[in-house]
mmCIF file of C-alpha atoms in Angstrom:
data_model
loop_
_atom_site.group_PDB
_atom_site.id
_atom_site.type_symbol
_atom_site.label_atom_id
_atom_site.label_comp_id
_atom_site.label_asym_id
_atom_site.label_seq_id
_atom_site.Cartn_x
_atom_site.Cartn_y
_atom_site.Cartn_z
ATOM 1 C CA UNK A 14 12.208 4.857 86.111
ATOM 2 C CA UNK A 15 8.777 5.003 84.512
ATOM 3 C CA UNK A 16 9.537 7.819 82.793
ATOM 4 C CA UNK A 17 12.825 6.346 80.904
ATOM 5 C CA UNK A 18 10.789 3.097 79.736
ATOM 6 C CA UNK A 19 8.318 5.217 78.485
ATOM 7 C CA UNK A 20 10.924 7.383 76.590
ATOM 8 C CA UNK A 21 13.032 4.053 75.685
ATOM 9 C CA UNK A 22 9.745 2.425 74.080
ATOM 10 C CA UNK A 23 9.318 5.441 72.510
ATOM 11 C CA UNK A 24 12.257 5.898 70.683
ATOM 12 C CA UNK A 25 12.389 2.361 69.734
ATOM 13 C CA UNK A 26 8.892 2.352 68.249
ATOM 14 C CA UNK A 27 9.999 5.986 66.398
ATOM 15 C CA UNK A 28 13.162 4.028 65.446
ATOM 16 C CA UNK A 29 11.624 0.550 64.060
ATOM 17 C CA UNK A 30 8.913 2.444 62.089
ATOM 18 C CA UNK A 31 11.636 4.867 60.311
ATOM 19 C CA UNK A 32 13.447 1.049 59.128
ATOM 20 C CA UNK A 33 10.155 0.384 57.688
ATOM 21 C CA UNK A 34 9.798 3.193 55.541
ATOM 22 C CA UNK A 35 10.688 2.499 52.265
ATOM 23 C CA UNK A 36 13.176 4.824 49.846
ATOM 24 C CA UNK A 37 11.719 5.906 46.425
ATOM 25 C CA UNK A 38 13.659 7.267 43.437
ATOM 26 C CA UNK A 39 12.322 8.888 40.495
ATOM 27 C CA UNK A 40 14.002 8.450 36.797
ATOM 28 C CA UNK A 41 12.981 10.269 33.570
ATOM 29 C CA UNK A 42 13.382 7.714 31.104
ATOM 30 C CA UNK A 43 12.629 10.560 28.150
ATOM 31 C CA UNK A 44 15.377 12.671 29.766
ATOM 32 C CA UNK A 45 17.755 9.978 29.997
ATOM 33 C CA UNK A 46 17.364 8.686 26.427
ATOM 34 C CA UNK A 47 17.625 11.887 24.669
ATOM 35 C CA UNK A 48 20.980 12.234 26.650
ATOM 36 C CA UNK A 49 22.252 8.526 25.215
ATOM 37 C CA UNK A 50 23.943 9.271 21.586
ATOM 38 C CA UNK A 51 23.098 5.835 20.408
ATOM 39 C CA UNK A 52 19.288 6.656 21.031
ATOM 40 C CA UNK A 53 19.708 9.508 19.014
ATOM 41 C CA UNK A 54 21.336 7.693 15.936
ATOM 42 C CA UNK A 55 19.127 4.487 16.261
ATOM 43 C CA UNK A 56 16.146 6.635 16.069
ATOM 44 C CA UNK A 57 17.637 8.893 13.115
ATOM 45 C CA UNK A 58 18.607 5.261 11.302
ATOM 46 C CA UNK A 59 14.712 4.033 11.679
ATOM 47 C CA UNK A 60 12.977 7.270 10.641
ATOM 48 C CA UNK A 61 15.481 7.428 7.310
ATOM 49 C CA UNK A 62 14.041 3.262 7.337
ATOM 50 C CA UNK A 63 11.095 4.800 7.774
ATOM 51 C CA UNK A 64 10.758 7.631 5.070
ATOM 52 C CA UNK A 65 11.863 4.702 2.549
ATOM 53 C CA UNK A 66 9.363 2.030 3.309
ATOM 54 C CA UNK A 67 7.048 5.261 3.148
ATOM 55 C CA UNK A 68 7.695 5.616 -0.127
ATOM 56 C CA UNK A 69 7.567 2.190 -1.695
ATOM 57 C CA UNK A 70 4.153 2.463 -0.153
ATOM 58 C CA UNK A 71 3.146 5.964 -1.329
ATOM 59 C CA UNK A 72 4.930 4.757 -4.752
ATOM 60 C CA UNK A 73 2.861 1.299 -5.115
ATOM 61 C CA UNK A 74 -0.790 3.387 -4.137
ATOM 62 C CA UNK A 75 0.467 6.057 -5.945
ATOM 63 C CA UNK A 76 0.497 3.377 -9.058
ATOM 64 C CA UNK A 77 -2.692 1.762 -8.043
ATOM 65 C CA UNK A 78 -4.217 5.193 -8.750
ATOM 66 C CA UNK A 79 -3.243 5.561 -11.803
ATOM 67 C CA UNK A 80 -4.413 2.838 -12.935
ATOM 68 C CA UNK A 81 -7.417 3.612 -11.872
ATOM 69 C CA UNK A 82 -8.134 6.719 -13.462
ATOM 70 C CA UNK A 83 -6.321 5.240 -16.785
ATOM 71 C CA UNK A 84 -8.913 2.639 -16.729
ATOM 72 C CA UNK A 85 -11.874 5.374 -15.955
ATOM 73 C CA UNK A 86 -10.655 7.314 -19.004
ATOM 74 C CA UNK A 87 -10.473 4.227 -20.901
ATOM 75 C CA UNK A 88 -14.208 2.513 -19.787
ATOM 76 C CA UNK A 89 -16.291 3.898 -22.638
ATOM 77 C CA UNK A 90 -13.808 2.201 -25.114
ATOM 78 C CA UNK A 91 -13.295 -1.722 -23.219
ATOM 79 C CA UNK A 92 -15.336 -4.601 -23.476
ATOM 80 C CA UNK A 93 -17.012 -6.556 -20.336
ATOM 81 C CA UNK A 94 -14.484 -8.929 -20.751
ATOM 82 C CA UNK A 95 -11.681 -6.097 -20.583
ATOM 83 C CA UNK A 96 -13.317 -4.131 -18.330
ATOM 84 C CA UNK A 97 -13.167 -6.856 -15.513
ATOM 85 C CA UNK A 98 -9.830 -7.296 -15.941
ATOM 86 C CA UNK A 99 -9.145 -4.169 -15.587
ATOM 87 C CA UNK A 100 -10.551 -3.707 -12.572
ATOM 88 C CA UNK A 101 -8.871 -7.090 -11.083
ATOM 89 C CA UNK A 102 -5.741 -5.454 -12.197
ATOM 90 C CA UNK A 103 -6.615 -2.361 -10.412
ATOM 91 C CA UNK A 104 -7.718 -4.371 -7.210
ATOM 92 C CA UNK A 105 -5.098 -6.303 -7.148
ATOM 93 C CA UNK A 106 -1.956 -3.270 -6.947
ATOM 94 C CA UNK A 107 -4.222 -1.787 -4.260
ATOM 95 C CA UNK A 108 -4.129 -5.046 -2.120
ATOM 96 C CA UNK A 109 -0.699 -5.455 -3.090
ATOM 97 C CA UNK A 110 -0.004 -1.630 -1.200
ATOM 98 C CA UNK A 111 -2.003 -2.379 1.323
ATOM 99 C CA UNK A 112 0.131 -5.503 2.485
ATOM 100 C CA UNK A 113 3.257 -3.915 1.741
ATOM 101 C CA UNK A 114 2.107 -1.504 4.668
ATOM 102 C CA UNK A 115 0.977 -4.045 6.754
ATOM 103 C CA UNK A 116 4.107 -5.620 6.348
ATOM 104 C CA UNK A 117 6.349 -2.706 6.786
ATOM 105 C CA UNK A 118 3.982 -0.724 9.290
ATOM 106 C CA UNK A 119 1.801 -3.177 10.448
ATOM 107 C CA UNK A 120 1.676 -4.294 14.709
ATOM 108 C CA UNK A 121 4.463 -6.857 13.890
ATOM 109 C CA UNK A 122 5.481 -5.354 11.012
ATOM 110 C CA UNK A 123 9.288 -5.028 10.348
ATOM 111 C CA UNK A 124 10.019 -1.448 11.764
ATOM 112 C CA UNK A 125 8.289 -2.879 14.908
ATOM 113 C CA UNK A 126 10.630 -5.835 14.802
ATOM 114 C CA UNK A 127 13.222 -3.423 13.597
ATOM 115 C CA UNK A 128 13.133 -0.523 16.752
ATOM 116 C CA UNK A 129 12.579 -3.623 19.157
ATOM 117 C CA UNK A 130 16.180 -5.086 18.471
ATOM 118 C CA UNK A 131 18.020 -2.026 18.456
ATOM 119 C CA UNK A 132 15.846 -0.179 21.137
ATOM 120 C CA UNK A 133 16.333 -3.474 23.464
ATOM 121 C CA UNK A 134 19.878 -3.250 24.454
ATOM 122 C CA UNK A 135 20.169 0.143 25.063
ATOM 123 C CA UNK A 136 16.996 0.214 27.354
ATOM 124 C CA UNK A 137 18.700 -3.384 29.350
ATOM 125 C CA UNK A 138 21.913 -1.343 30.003
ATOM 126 C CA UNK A 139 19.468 1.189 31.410
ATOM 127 C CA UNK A 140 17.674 -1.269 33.382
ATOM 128 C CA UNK A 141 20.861 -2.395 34.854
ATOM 129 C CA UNK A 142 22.397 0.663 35.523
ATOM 130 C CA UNK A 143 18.722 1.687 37.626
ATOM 131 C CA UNK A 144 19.152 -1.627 39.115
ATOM 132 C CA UNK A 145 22.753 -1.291 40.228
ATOM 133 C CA UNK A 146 22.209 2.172 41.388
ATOM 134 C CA UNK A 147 18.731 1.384 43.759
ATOM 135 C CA UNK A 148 20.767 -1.582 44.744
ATOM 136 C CA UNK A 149 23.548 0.603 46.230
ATOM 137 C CA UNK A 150 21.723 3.214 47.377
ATOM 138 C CA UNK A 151 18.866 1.265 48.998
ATOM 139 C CA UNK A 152 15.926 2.048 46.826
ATOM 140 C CA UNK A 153 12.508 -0.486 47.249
ATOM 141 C CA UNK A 154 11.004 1.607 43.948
ATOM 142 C CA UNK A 155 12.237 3.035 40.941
ATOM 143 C CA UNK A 156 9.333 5.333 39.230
ATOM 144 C CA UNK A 157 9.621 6.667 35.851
ATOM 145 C CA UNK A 158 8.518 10.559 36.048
ATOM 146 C CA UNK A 159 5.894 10.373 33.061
ATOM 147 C CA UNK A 160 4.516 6.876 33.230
ATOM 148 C CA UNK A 161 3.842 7.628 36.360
ATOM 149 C CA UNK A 162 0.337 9.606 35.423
ATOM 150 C CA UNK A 163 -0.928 9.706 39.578
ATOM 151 C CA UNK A 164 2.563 11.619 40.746
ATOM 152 C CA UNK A 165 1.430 15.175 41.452
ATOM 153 C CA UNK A 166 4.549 16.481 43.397
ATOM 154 C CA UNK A 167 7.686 14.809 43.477
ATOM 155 C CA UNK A 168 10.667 16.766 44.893
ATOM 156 C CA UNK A 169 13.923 17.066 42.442
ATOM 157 C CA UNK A 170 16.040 15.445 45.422
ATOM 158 C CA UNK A 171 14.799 11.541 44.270
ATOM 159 C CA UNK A 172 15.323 12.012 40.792
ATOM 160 C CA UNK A 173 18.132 10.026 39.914
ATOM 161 C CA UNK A 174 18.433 10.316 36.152
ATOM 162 C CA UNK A 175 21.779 12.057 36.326
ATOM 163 C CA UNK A 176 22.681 9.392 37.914
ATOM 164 C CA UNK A 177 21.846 7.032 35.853
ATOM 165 C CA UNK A 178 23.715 8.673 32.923
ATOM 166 C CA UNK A 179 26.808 8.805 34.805
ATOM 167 C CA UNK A 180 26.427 5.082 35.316
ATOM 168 C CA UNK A 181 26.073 4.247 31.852
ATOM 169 C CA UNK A 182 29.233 6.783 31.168
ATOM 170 C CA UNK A 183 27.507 10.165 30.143
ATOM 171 C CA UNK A 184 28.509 12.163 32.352
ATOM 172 C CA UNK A 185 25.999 15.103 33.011
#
């Protein structure tokens, strides 16, 4: 009798710590965006936005410069008065490329604002699909495999990114 409490404590201690282990599931967020074809195109769409702001920039330093060395060339032959204008002039297109940049490229600049708005929705749907699926399938945490720096080992069995994709309707 002694002997079956024992064993019945047992195996409901061995039972109520297994409930209290918690389920983890790995996702690679990389892996599952360069499988998304509107990823792909938004990204192609802000590096051609990119490339263009680029070159107003390049164009308006590019200006800036020579005006500079026109005005170099031109020193010996100008006037204080002249000179000093020159120079404002000069000043004045290199401030004017430097805020373009800051505008275009700066930490709130517009291809900031720009990727935010059309990277948003498509990482939400991803959020909810991640959601719906550790939701179903019991999951207390959802890790993404390279923001998560301290992971040394994690076994291919609680990746989940496949599906994830499947969720969203790319089917892998």
């Amino acid at each position: 009798m002694k002997r079956k409490s024992i064993l019945l404590i047992g195996m409901m201690l061995s039972i109520s710590i297994a409930s209290m282990a918690q389920k983890f599931a790995l996702i690679d967020m990389e892996y599952i965006l360069k499988n998304i074809p509107a990823y792909e195109m938004t990204n192609e769409q802000l590096s051609q936005m990119s490339k263009r702001w680029q070159g107003e920039v390049e164009a308006l330093q590019q200006e800036a410069q020579n005006m500079y060395k026109s005005y170099q060339s031109e020193l010996v032959f100008l006037s204080a008065e002249m000179r000093a204008k020159r120079e404002e002039e000069v000043v004045k297109k290199e401030q004017e490329a430097q805020e373009l940049k800051r505008k275009y490229f700066g930490a709130e600049g517009e291809l900031y604002q720009k990727r935010t708005s059309l990277m948003k929705p498509i990482h939400d749907e991803i959020y909810e699909a991640v959601k719906e699926i550790a939701e179903e399938k019991g999951y207390q945490v959802v890790l993404d495999r390279p923001s998560a720096m301290s992971i040394i080992f994690a076994s291919p069995k609680i990746d989940i990114s496949n599906e994830v994709l499947i969720k969203l309707g790319y089917s892998k």
